[in-house]
Coordinates of C-alpha atoms and ligand atoms in Angstrom, one line a residue:
X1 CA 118.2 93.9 92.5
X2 CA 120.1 91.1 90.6
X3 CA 119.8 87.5 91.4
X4 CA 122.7 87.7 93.2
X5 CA 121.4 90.1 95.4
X6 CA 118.9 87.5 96.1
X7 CA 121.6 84.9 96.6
X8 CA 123.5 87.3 99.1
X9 CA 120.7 87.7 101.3
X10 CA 120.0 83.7 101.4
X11 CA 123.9 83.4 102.2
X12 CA 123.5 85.8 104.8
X13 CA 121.4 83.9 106.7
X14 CA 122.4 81.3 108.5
X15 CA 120.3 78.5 107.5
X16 CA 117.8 77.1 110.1
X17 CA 116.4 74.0 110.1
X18 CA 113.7 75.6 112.7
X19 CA 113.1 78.9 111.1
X20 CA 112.7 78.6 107.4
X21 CA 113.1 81.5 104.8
X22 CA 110.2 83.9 104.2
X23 CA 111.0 87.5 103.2
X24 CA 109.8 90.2 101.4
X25 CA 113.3 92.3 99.6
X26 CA 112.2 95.5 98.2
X27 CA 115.5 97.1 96.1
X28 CA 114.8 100.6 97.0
X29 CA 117.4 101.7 94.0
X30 CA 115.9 100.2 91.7
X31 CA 113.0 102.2 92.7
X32 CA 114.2 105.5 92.6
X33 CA 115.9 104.7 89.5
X34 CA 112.6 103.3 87.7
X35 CA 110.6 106.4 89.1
X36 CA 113.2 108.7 87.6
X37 CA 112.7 107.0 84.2
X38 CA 109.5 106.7 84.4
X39 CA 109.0 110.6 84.8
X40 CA 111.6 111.4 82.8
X41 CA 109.9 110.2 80.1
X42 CA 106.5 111.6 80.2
X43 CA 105.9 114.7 78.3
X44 CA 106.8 118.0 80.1
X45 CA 102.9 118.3 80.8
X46 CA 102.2 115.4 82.7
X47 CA 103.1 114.8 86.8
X48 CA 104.1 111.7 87.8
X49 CA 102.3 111.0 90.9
X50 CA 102.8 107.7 93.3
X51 CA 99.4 105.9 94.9
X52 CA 100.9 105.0 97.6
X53 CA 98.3 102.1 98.3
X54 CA 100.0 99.8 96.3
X55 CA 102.8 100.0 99.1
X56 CA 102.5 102.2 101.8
X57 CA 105.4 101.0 103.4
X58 CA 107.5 104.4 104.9
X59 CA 110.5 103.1 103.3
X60 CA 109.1 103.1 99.8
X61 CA 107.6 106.5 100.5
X62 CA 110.8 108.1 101.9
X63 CA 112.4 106.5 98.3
X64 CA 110.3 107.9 96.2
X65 CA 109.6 111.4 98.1
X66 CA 111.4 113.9 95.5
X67 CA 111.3 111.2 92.9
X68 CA 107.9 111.6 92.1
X69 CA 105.5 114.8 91.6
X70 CA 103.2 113.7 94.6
X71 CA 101.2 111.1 96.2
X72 CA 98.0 109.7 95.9
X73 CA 96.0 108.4 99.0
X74 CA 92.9 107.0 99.6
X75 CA 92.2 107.3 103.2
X76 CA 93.0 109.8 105.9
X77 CA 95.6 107.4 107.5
X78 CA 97.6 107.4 104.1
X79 CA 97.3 111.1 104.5
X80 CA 99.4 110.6 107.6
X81 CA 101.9 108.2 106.0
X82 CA 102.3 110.7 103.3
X83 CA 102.6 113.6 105.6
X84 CA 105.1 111.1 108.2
X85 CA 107.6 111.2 105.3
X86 CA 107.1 114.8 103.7
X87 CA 105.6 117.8 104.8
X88 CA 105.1 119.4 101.9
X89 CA 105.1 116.5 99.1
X90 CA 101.6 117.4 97.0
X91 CA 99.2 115.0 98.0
X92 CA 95.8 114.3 96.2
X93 CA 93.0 112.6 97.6
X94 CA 90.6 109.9 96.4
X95 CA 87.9 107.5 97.4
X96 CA 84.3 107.0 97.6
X97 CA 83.5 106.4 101.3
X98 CA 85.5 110.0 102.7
X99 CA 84.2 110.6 106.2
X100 CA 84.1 113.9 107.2
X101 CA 86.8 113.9 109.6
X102 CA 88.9 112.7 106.7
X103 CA 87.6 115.7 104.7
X104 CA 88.8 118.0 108.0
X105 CA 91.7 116.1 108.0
X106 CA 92.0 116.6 104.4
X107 CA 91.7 120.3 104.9
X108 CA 94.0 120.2 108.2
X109 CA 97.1 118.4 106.0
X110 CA 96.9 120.8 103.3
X111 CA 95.8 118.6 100.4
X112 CA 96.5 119.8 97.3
X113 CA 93.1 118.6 95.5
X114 CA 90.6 116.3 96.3
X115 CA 89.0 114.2 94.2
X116 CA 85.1 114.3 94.8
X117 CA 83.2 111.1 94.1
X118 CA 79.4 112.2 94.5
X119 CA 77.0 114.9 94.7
X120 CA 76.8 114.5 98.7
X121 CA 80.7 114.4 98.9
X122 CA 81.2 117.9 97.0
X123 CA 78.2 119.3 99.7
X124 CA 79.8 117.9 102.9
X125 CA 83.0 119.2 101.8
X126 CA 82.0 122.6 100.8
X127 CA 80.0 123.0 103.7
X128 CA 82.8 121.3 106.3
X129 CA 85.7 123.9 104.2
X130 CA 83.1 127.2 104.5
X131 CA 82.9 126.7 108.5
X132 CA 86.9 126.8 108.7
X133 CA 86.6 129.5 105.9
X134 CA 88.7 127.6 103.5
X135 CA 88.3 126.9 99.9
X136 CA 88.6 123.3 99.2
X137 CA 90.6 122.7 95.0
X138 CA 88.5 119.5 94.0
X139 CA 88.9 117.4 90.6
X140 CA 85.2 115.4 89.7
X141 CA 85.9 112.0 89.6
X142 CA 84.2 110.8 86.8
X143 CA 83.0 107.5 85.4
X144 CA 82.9 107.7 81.9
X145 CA 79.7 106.2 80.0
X146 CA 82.1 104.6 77.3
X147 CA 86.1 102.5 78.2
X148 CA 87.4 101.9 74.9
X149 CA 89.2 99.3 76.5
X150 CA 89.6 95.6 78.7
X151 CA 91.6 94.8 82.1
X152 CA 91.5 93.0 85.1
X153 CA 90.1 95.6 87.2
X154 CA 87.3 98.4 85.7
X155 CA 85.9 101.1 88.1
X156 CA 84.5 103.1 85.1
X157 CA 82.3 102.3 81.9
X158 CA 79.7 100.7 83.6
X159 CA 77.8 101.1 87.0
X160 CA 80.2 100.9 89.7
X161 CA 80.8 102.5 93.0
X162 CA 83.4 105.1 91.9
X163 CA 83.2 108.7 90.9
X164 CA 80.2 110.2 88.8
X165 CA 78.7 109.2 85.8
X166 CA 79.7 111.1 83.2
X167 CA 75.8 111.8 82.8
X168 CA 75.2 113.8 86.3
X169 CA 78.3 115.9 85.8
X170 CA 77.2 118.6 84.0
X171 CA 74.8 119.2 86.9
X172 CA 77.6 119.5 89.2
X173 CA 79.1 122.0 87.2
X174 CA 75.9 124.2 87.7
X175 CA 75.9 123.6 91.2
X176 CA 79.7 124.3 92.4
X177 CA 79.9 127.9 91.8
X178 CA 76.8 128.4 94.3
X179 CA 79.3 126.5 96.4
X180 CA 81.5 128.6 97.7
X181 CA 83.7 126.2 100.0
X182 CA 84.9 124.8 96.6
X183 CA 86.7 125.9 93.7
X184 CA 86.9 123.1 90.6
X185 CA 90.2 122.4 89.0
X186 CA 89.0 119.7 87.0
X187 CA 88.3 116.3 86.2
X188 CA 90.1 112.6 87.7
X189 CA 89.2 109.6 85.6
X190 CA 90.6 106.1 86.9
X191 CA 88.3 103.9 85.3
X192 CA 90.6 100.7 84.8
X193 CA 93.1 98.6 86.6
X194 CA 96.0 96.5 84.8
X195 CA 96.0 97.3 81.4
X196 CA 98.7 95.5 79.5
X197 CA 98.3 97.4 76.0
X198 CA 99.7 101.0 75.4
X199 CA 98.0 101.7 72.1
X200 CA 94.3 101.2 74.0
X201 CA 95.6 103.3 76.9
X202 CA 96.4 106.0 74.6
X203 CA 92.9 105.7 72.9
X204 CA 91.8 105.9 76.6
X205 CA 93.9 109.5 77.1
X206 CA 92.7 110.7 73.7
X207 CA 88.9 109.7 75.2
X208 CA 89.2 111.7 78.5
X209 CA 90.9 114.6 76.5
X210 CA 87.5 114.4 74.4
X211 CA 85.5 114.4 77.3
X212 CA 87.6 117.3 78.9
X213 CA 87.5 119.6 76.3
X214 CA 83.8 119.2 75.5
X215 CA 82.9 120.1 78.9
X216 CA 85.5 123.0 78.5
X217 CA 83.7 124.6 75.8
X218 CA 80.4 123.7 76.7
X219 CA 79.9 125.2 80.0
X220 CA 83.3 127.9 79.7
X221 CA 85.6 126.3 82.0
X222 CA 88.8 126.2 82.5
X223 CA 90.3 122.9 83.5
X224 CA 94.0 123.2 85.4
X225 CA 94.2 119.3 85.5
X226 CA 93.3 116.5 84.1
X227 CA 94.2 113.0 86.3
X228 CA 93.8 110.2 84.2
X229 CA 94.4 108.0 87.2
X230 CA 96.4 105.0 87.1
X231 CA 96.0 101.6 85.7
X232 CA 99.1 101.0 83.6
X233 CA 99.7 97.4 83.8
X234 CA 102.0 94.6 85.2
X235 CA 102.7 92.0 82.7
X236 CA 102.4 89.0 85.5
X237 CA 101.8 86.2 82.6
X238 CA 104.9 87.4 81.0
X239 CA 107.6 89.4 82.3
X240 CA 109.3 90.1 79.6
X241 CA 106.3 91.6 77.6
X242 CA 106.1 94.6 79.7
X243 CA 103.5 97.4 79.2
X244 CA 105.3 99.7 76.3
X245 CA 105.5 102.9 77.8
X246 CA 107.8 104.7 76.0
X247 CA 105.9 103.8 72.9
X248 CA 102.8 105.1 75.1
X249 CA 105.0 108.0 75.9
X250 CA 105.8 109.0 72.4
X251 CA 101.9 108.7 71.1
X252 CA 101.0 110.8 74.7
X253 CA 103.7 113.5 73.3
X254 CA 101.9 113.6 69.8
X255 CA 98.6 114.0 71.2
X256 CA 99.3 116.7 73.2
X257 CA 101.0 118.3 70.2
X258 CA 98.2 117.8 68.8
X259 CA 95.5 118.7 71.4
X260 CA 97.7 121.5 73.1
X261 CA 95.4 121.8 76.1
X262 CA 95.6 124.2 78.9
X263 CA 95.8 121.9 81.4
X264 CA 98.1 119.4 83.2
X265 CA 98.3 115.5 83.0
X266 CA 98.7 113.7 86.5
X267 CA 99.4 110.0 86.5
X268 CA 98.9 108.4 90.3
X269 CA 100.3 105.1 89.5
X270 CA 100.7 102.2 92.2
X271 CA 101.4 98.7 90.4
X272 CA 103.1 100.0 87.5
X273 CA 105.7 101.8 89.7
X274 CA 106.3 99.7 92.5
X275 CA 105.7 96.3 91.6
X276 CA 109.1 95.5 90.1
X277 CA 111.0 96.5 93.1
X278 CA 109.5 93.6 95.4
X279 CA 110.5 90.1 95.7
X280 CA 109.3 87.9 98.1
X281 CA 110.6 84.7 99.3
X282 CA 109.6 81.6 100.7
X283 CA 111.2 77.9 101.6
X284 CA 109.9 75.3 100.5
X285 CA 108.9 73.0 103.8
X286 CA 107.6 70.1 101.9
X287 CA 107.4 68.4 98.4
X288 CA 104.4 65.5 98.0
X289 CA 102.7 63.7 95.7
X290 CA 98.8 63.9 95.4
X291 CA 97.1 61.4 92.7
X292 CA 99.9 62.0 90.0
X293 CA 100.5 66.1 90.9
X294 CA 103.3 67.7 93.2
X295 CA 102.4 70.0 95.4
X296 CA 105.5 72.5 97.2
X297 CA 104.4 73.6 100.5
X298 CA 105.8 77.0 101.4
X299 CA 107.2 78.5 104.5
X300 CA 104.2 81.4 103.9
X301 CA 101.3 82.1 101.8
X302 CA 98.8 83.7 100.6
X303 CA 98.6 85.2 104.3
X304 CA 101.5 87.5 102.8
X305 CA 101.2 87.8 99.3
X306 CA 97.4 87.4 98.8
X307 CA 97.5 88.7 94.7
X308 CA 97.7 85.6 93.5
X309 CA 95.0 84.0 95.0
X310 CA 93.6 87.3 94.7
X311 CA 94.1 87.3 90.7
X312 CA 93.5 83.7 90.3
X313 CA 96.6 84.0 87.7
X314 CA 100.0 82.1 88.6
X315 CA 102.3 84.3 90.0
X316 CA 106.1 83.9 88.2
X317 CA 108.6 82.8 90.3
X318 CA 112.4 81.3 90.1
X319 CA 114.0 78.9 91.7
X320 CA 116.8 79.6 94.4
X321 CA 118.7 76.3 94.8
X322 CA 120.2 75.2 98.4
X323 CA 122.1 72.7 98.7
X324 CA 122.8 71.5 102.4
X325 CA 120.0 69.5 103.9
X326 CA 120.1 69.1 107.8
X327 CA 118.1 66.2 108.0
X328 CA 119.8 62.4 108.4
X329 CA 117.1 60.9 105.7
X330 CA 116.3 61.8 102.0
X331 CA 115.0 64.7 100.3
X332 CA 111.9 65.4 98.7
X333 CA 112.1 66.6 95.7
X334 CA 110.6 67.2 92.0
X335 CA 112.3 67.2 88.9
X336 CA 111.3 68.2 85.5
X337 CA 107.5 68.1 86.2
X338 CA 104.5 70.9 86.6
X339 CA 104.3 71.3 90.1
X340 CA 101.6 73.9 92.3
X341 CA 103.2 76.3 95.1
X342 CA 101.0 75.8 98.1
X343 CA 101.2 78.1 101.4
X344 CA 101.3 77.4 104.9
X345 CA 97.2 78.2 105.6
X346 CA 94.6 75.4 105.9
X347 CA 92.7 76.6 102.7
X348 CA 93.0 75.1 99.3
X349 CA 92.7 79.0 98.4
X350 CA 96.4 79.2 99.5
X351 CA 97.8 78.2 96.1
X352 CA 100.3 80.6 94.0
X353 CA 101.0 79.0 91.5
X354 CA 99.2 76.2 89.4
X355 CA 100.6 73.1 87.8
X356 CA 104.2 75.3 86.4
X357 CA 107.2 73.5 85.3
X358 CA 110.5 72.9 87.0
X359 CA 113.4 71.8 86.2
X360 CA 114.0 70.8 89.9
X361 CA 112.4 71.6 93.0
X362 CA 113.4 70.3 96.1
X363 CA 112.3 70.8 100.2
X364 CA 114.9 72.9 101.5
X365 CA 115.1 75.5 98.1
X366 CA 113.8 78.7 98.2
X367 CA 110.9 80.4 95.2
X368 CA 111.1 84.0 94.9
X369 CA 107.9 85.4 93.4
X370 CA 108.2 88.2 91.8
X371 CA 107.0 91.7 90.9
X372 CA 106.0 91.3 94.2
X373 CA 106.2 95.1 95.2
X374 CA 102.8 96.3 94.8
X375 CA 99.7 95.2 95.9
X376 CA 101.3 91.9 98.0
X377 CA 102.0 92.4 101.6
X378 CA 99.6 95.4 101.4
X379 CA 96.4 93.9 100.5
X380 CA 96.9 90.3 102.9
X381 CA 95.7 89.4 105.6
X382 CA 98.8 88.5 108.0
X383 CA 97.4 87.3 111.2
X384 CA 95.4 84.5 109.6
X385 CA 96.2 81.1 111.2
X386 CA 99.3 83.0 113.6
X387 CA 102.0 82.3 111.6
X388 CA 105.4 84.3 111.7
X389 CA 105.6 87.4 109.5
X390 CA 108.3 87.3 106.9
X391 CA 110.9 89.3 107.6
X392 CA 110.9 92.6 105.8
X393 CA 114.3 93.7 104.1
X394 CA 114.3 97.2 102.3
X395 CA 117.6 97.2 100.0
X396 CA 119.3 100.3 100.0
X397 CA 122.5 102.3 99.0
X398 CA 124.2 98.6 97.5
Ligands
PLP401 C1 94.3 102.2 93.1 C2 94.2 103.5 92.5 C3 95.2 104.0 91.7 C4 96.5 103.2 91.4 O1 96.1 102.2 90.5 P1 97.3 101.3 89.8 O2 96.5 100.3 89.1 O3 98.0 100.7 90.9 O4 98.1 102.1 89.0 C5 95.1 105.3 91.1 N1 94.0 106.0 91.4 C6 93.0 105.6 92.1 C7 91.8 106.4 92.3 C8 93.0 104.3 92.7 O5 92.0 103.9 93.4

């Protein structure tokens, strides 16, 4: 989506001095087109699968259906957002807390593997598959003793909630082929969230391929997958410093050259595929002056696009000017000075951006925050205070 894009949809809008701008605009071409590169580029042995957390919207999922290898979900109810927009689009399935009726339902919607987090999830599944006499394919999600590596987020290399510590797994392999409701297909390791740097994600890969092929040899298995999760980062502090991924690509490509294992690579990225296709976009209401720092006050919030607040990190934005101004007296305004982007909620929480310059800011413009199309409308809480949703614009076919 180009700025003018942007522009277009402000223009298209009759402008209302009672209902002020707040969108979200997801360019759904762009999407396809970034999924297609993004696969693309992976070597022929990796999938390219979509966690469709990130943004579950069924727009997004009916772009990317057949531009990705799969989905990732997280919950049976994603199972039937997957399942809404494909029938038969591969599906894995992760998260600690699975109930059991998300492990029938899991079994019902033909999942392709599940990913087991602990010792009582691989019994209640074997045992829930054996009385419907299926076989459930299950990857071990593990939580490796040692990340080589730092990011916002870390659900592996040290105690945390997810998957199995790399310690108790070799039990599990003694135990699963008493179990005859499952059938092991090998190991899922998402131990990190947001990780800017593709030479430390490689020495990540080149960990869990260690890990993988000394449990191979050591207990005679045969791994058909490895998922190596997702995690590949978004570059919010800098835009134009993007994770590196073809550089990431090429060392991926030499270390399976090197390595040639048996089994296949899945990726189940959320951020790093969706996050570039959202913008969303807010009026400023008001423009004041508080002991020597401006504040903007947005049409929206953190109510909408909690990551942010969420991240404690300013969230880039630009500027969209507008200049008619309905109002018979003068407008507030800022000009080449730091100012904070403030929502709409009665919490100083609902801040989005800290003390950035601008050139000029004035009530009555519009911000658009961007890489806005993972993790934002998904992960807020909307009906705080009752204010309007934004409108919710999915581009297509321009
Ligand atoms: C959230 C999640 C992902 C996606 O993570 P991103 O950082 O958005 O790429 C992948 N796998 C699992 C298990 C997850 O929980």
């Amino acid at each position: 989506m180009s700025l003018q894009h942007l522009r277009n949809y402000l223009e298209g809008r009759t402008q209302s001095r009672t209902q002020p701008i707040c969108a979200y605009l997801y360019d759904l071409v762009h999407l396809r087109a970034r999924a297609d590169s993004l696969r693309q580029s992976l070597p022929p042995q990796c999938k390219l699968f979509y966690a469709i957390k990130a943004n579950s919207d069924e727009p997004v999922l009916k772009a990317l259906a057949g531009h990705v290898d799969g989905f990732e979900v997280a919950s049976l109810g994603e199972i039937h957002r997957a399942r809404a927009v494909d029938d038969s689009i591969p599906i894995v399935f992760g998260g600690p807390g699975k109930s059991d009726a998300e492990l029938e339902g899991a079994l019902d919607q033909r999942i392709m593997l599940t990913h087991v987090e602990s010792e009582h999830q691989l019994r209640r599944l074997d045992w829930i598959a054996r009385s419907r006499n299926q076989v459930a394919d299950i990857l071990l999600r593990v939580n490796p003793a040692f990340v080589p590596q730092q990011a916002t987020l870390r659900m592996g290399g040290q105690a945390t909630q997810f998957g199995i510590d790399e310690t108790q797994i070799p039990a599990l392999f003694e135990l699963i082929p008493t179990l005859p409701g499952i059938r092991l297909k090998g190991l899922h390791i998402h131990a990190i969230s947001n990780n800017l740097d593709a030479c430390t994600h490689l020495a990540l890969m080149q960990h869990y391929f260690d890990l993988a092929e000394a449990w191979q040899r050591r207990y005679g298995l045969a791994f058909d997958w490895l998922n190596v999760g997702g995690g590949i980062g978004v570059n919010y502090a800098n835009p134009n410093a993007p994770f590196d991924w073809n550089s990431f690509c090429a060392g991926l490509s030499a270390l399976i050259a090197a390595r040639q294992p048996r089994f296949q690579i899945v990726f189940e990225c959320g951020r790093f595929l969706a996050a570039d296709c959202g913008y969303y976009m807010s009026e400023v209401t008001d423009i004041k002056t508080s002991y020597n720092k401006h504040f903007a006050i947005l049409r929206g919030g953190s109510h909408h696009f909690r990551l942010p607040v969420s991240w404690q990190h300013n969230h880039p934005f630009m500027v969209l000017a507008r200049d008619s101004w309905p109002y018979p007296f003068s407008r507030p305004a800022v000009h080449d000075a730091p100012v904070t982007l403030c929502g709409e909620l009665c919490t100083p929480k609902d801040t989005l951006a800290r003390d950035v310059h601008v050139e000029r800011l004035r009530a009555g413009d519009c911000v658009v925050f961007l890489l806005a199309g993972a993790y934002g409308w998904h992960i807020s809480h909307h009906d705080f205070l009752s204010h309007p949703h934004p409108e919710r614009v999915f581009l297509d076919n321009y």
